[in-house]
PDB file of C-alpha atoms in Angstrom:
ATOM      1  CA  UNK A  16       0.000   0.000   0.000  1.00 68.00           C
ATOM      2  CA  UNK A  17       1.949   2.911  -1.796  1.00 79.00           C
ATOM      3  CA  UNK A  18      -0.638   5.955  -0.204  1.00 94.00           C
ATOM      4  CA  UNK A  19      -0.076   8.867  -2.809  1.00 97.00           C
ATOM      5  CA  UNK A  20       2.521   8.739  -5.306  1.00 96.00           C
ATOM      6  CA  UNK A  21       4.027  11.412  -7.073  1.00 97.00           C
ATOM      7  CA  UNK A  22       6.780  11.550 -10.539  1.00 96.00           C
ATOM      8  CA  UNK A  23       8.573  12.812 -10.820  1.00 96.00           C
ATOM      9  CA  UNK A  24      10.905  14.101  -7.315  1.00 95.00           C
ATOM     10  CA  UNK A  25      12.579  16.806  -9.009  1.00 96.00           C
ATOM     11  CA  UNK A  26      12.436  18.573 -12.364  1.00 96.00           C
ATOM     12  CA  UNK A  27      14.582  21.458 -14.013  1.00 97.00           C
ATOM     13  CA  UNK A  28      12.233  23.447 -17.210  1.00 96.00           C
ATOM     14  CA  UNK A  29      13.246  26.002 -19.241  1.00 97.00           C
ATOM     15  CA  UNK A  30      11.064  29.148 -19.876  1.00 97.00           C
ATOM     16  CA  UNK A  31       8.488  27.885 -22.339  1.00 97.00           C
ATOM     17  CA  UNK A  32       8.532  24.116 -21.934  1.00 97.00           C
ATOM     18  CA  UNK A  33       5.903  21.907 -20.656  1.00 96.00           C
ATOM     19  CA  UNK A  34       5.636  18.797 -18.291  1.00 96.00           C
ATOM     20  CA  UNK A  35       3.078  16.907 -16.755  1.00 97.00           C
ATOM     21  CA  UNK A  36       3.653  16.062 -12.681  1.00 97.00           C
ATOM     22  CA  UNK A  37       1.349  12.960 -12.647  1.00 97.00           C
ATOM     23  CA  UNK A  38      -0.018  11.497  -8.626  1.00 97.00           C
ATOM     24  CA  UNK A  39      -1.808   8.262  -8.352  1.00 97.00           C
ATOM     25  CA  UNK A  40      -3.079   6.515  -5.240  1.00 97.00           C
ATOM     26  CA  UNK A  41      -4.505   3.268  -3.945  1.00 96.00           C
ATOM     27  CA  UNK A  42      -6.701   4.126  -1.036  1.00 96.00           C
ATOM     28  CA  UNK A  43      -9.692   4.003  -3.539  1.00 96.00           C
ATOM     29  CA  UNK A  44     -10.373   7.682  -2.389  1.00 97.00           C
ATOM     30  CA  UNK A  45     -13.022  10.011  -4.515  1.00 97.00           C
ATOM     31  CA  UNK A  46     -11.387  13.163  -4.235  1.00 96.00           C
ATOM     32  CA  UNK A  47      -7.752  14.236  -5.299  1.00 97.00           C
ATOM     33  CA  UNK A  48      -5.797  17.602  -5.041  1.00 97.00           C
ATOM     34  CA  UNK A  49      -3.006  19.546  -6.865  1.00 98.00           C
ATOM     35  CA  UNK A  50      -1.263  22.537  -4.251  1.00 97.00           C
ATOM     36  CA  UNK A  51       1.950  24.579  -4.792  1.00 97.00           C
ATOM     37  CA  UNK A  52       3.675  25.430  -1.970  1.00 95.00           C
ATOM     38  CA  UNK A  53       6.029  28.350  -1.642  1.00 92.00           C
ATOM     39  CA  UNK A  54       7.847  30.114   1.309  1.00 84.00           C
ATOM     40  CA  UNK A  55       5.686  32.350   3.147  1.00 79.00           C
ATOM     41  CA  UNK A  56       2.541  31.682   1.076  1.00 81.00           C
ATOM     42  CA  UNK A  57       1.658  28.359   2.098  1.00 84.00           C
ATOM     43  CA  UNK A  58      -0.280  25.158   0.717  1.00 91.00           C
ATOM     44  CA  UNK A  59      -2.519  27.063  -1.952  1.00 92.00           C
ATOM     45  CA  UNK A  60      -5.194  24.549  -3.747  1.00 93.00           C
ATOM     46  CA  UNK A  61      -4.488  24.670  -7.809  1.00 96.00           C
ATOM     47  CA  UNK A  62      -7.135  22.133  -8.771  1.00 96.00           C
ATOM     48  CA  UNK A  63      -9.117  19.712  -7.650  1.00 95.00           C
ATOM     49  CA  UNK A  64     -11.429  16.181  -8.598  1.00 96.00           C
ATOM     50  CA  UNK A  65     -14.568  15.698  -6.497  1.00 93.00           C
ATOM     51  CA  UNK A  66     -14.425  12.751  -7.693  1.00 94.00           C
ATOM     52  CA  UNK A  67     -13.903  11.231 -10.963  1.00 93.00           C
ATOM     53  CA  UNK A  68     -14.794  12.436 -14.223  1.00 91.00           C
ATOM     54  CA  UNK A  69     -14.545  16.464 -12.509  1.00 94.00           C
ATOM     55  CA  UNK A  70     -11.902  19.116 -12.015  1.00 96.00           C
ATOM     56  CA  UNK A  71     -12.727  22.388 -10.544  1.00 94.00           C
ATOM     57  CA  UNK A  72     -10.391  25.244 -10.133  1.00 94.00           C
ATOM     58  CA  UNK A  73      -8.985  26.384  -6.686  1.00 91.00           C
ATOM     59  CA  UNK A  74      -7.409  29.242  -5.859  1.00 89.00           C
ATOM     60  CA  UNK A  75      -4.366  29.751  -8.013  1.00 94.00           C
ATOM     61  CA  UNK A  76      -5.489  27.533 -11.051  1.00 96.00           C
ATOM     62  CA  UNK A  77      -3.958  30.261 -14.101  1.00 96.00           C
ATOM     63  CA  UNK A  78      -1.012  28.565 -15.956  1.00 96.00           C
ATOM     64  CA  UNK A  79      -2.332  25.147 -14.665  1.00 97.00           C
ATOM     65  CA  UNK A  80      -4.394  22.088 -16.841  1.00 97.00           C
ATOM     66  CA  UNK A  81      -5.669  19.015 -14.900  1.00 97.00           C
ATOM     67  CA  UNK A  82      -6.767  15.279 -16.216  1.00 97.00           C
ATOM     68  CA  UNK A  83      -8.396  13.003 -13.783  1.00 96.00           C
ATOM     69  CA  UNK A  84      -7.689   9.976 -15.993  1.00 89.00           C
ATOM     70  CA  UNK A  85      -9.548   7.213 -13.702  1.00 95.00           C
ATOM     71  CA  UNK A  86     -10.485   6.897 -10.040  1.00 96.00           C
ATOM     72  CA  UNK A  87      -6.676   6.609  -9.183  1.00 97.00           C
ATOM     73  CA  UNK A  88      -4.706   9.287 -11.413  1.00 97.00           C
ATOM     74  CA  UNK A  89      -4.852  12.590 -11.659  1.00 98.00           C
ATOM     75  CA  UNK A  90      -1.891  14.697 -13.447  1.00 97.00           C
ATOM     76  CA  UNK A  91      -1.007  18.493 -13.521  1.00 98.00           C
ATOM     77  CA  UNK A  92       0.206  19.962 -17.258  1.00 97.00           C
ATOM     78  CA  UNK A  93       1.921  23.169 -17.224  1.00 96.00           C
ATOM     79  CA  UNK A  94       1.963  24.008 -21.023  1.00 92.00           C
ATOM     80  CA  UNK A  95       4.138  27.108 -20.821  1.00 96.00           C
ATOM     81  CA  UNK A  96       6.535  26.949 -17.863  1.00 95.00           C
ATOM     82  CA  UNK A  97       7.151  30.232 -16.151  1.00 97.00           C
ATOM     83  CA  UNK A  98       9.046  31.138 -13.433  1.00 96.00           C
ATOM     84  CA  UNK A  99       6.550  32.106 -11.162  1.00 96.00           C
ATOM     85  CA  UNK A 100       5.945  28.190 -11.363  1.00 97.00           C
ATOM     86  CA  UNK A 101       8.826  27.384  -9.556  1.00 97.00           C
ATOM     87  CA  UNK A 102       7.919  25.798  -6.460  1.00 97.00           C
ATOM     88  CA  UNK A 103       7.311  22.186  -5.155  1.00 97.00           C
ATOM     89  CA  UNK A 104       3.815  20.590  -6.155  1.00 98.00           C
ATOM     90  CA  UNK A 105       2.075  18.421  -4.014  1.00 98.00           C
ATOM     91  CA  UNK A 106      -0.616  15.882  -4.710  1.00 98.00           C
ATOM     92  CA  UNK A 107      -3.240  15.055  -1.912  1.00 97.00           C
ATOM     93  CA  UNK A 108      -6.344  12.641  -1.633  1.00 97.00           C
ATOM     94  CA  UNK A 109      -9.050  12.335   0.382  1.00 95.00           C
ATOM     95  CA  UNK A 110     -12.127   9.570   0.484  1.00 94.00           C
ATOM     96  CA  UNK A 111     -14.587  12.360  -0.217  1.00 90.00           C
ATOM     97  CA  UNK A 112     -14.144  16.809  -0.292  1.00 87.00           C
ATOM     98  CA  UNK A 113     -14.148  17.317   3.856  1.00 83.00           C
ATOM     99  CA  UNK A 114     -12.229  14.385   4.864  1.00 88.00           C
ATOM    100  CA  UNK A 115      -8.407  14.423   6.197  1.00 89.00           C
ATOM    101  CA  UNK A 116      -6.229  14.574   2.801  1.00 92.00           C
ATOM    102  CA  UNK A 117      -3.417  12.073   2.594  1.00 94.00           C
ATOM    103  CA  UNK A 118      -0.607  13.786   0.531  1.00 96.00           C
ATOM    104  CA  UNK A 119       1.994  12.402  -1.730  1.00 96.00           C
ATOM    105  CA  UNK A 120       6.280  13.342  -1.559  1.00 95.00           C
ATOM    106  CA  UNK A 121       5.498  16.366  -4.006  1.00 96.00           C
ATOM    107  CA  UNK A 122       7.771  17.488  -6.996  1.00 97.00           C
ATOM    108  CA  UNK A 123      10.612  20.004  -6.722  1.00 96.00           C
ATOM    109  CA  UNK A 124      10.316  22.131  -9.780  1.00 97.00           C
ATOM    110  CA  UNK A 125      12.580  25.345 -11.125  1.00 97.00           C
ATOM    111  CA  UNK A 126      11.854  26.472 -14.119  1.00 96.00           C
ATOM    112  CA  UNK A 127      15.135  29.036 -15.605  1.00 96.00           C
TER     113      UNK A 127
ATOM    114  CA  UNK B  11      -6.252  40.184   4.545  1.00 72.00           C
ATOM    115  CA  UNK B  12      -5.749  36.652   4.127  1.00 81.00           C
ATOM    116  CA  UNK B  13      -8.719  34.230   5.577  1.00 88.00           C
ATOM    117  CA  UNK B  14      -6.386  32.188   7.939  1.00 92.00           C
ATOM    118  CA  UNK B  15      -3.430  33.579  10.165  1.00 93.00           C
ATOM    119  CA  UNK B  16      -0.517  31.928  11.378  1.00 93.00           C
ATOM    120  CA  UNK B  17       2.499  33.294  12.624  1.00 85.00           C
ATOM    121  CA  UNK B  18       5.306  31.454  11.215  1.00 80.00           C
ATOM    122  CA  UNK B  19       7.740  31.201  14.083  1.00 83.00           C
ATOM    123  CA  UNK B  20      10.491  29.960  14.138  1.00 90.00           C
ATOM    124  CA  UNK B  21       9.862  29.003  17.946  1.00 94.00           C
ATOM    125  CA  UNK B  22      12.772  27.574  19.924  1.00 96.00           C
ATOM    126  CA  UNK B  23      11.425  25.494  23.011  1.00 96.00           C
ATOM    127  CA  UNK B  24      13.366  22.917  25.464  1.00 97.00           C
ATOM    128  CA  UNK B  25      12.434  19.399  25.519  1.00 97.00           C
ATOM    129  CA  UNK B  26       9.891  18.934  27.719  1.00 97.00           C
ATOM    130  CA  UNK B  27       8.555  22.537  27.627  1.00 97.00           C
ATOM    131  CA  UNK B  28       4.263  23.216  26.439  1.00 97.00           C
ATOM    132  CA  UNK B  29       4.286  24.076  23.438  1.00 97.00           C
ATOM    133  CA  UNK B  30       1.417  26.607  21.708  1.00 96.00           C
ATOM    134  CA  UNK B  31       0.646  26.651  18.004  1.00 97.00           C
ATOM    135  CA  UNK B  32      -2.392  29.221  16.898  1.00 96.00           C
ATOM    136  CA  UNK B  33      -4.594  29.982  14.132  1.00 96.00           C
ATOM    137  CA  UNK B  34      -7.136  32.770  13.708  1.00 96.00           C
ATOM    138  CA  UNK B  35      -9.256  32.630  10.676  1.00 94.00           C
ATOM    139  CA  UNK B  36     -12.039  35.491   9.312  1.00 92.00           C
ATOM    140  CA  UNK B  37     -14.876  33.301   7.824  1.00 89.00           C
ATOM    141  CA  UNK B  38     -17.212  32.093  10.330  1.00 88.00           C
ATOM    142  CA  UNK B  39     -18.645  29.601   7.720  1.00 88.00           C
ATOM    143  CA  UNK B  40     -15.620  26.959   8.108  1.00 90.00           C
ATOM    144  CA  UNK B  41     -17.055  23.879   9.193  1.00 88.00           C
ATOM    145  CA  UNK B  42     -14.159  21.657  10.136  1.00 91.00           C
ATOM    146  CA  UNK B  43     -10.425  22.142  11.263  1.00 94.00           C
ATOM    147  CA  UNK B  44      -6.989  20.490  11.063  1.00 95.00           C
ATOM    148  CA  UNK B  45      -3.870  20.198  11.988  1.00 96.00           C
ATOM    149  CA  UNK B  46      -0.994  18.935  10.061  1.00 96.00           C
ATOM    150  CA  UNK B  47       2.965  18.592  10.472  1.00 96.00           C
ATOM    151  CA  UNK B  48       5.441  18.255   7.957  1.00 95.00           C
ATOM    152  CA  UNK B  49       8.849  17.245   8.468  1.00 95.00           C
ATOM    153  CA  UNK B  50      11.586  19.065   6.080  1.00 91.00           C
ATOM    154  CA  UNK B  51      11.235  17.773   2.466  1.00 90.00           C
ATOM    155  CA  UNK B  52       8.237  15.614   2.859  1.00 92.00           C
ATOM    156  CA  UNK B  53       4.412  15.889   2.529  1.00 93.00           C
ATOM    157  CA  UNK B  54       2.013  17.111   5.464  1.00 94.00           C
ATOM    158  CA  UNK B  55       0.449  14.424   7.343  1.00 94.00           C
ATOM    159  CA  UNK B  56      -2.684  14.667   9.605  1.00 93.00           C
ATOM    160  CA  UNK B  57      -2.372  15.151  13.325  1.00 95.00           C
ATOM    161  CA  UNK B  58      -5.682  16.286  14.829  1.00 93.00           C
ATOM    162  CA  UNK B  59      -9.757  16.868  12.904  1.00 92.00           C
ATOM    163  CA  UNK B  60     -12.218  18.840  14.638  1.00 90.00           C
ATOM    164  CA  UNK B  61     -14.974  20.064  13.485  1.00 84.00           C
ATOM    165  CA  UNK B  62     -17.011  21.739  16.630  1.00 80.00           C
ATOM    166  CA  UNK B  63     -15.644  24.227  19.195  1.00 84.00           C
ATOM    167  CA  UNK B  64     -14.247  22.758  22.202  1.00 87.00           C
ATOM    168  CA  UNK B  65     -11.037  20.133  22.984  1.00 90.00           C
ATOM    169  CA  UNK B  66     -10.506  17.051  21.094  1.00 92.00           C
ATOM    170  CA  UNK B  67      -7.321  15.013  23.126  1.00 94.00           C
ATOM    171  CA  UNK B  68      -4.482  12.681  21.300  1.00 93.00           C
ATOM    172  CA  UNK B  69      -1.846  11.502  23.464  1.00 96.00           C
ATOM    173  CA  UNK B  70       0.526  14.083  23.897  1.00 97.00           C
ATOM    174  CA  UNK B  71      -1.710  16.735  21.444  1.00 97.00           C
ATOM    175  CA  UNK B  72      -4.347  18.721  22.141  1.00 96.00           C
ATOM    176  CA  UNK B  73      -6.823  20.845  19.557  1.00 96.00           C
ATOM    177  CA  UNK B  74      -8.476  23.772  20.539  1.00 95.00           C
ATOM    178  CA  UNK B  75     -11.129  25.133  18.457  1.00 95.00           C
ATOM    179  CA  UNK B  76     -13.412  28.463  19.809  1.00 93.00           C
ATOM    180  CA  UNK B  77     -16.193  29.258  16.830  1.00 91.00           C
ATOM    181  CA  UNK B  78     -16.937  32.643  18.940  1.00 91.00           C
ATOM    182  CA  UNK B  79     -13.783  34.295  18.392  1.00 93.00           C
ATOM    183  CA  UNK B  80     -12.510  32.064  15.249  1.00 93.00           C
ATOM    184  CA  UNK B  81      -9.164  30.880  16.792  1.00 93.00           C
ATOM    185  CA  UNK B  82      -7.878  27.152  16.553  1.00 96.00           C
ATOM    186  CA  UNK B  83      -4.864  25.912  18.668  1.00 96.00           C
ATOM    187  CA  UNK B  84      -2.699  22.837  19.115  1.00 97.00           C
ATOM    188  CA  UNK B  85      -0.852  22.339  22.362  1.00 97.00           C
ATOM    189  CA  UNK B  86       1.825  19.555  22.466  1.00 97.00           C
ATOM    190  CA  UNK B  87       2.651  18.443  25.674  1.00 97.00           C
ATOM    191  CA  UNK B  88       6.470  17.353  26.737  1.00 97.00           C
ATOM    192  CA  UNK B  89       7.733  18.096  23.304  1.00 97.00           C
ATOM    193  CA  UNK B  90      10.468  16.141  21.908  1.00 97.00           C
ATOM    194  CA  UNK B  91      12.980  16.942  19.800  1.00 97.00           C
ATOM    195  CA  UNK B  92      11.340  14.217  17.193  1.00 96.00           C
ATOM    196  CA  UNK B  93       7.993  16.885  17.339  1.00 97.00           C
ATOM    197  CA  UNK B  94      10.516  19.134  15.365  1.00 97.00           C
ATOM    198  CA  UNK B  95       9.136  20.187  12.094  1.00 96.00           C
ATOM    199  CA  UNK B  96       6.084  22.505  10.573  1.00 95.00           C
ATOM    200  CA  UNK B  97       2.582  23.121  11.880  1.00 97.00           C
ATOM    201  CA  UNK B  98      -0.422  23.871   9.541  1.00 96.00           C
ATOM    202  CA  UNK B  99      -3.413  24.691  10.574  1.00 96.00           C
ATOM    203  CA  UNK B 100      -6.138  24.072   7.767  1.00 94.00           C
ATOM    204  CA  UNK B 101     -10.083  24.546   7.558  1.00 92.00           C
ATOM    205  CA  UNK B 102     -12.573  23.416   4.977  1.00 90.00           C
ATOM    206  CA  UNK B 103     -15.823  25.164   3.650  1.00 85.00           C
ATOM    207  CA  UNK B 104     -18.158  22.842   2.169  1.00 78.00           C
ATOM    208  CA  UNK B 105     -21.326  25.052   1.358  1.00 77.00           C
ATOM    209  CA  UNK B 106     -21.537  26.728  -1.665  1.00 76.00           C
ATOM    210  CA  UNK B 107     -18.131  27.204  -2.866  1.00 75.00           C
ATOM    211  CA  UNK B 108     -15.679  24.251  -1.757  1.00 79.00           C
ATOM    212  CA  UNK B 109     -12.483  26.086   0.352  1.00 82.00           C
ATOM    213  CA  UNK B 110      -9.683  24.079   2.214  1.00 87.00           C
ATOM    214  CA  UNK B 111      -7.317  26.402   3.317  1.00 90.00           C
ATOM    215  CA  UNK B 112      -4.054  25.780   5.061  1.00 92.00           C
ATOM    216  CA  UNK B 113      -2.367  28.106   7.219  1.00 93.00           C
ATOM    217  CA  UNK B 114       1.627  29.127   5.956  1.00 92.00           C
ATOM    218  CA  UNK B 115       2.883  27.191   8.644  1.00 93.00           C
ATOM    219  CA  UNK B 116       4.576  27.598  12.154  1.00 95.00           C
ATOM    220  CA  UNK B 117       8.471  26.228  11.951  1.00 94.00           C
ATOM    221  CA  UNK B 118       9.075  24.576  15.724  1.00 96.00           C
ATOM    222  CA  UNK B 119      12.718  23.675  17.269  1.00 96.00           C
ATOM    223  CA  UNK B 120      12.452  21.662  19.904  1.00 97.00           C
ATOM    224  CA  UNK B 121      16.432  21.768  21.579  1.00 96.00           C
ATOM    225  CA  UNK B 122      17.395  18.454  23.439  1.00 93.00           C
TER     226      UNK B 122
END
């Protein structure tokens, strides 16, 4: 039993390119997460899955694309790397929207 | 202003000592309340859930949640150097829009 997984650890972009940051899980859970977190700004929600088959946007979704490919996958695209998007990404799940979130390793990313 | 305060610390305590970790937040609608820690380099992971004022009691943690002036708290009795790491306080809004909303964190040294 894995919890929330997360590829990749760390990742280096140039200005301009794209990646996809993609979190599975095997708790059966409903709902999944994307955040960002940054030094003095906190855990700030990007996107999220209510369950699957939707995607809502949280608080910082701009720059941002989500898939919730089946119950257990959800991935982050960033199609235009900036480097306001450097930061370290962290997936989360939860069995449904108000339960305690169960978060994966998260993603170091700088993009030059 | 932001919808939930937390100082960030750092705050330097001696094994054994009480320690106090606070949140205030500005939207009486939150419903339910965490607390998470998160060691250096890893994901948060759950410590405490509330969800109605009063004290809910784990071992050697304590949350503290008062509706009436909109102020959670965790207390962590004889703190070990082991309890060293970050604090988030988070609360969720389920009706109407969907919030969770973490705290930026409260960085804790406990000194051996």
């Amino acid at each position: 039993n894995a919890g929330v997984t997360q590829t990749p650890k760390f990742q280096v972009l140039k200005t301009g390119q794209s990646m996809t940051l993609q979190c599975a899980q095997d708790m059966n859970h409903n709902s999944m997460y994307w955040y960002r977190q940054d030094p003095g700004m906190g855990l700030r929600l990007i996107y999220y899955s209510a369950s699957e088959g939707t995607t809502d946007k949280g608080e910082v979704p701009n720059g941002y694309n989500v898939s919730r490919l089946n119950k257990r996958e959800f991935s982050l695209r960033l199609e235009s790397a900036a480097p306001s998007q450097t930061s370290v990404y962290f997936c989360a799940s939860s069995e449904n929207l108000a339960d305690t979130q169960y978060f994966g390793p998260g993603t170091r990313l700088t993009v030059l | 202003q932001k919808e939930v305060e937390q100082d960030p610390g750092p705050l330097s305590v001696p094994e054994g000592a009480i320690v106090s970790l606070n949140c205030t937040y500005s939207n009486s609608a939150f419903q339910y309340f965490m607390w998470y820690r998160q060691y250096s380099r890893k994901g948060p992971e759950l410590l405490m859930y509330t969800y109605s004022s009063g004290n809910k009691e784990d071992g050697r943690f304590t949350a503290q949640v008062d509706k009436s002036s909109k102020y959670i708290s965790l207390f962590i009795r004889d703190s070990q150097p082991s309890d060293s790491a970050t604090y988030l306080c988070a609360m969720i809004l389920t009706s109407g829009t969907y919030k969770y909303i973490f705290g930026t964190g409260t960085r804790l040294k406990v000194l051996a």
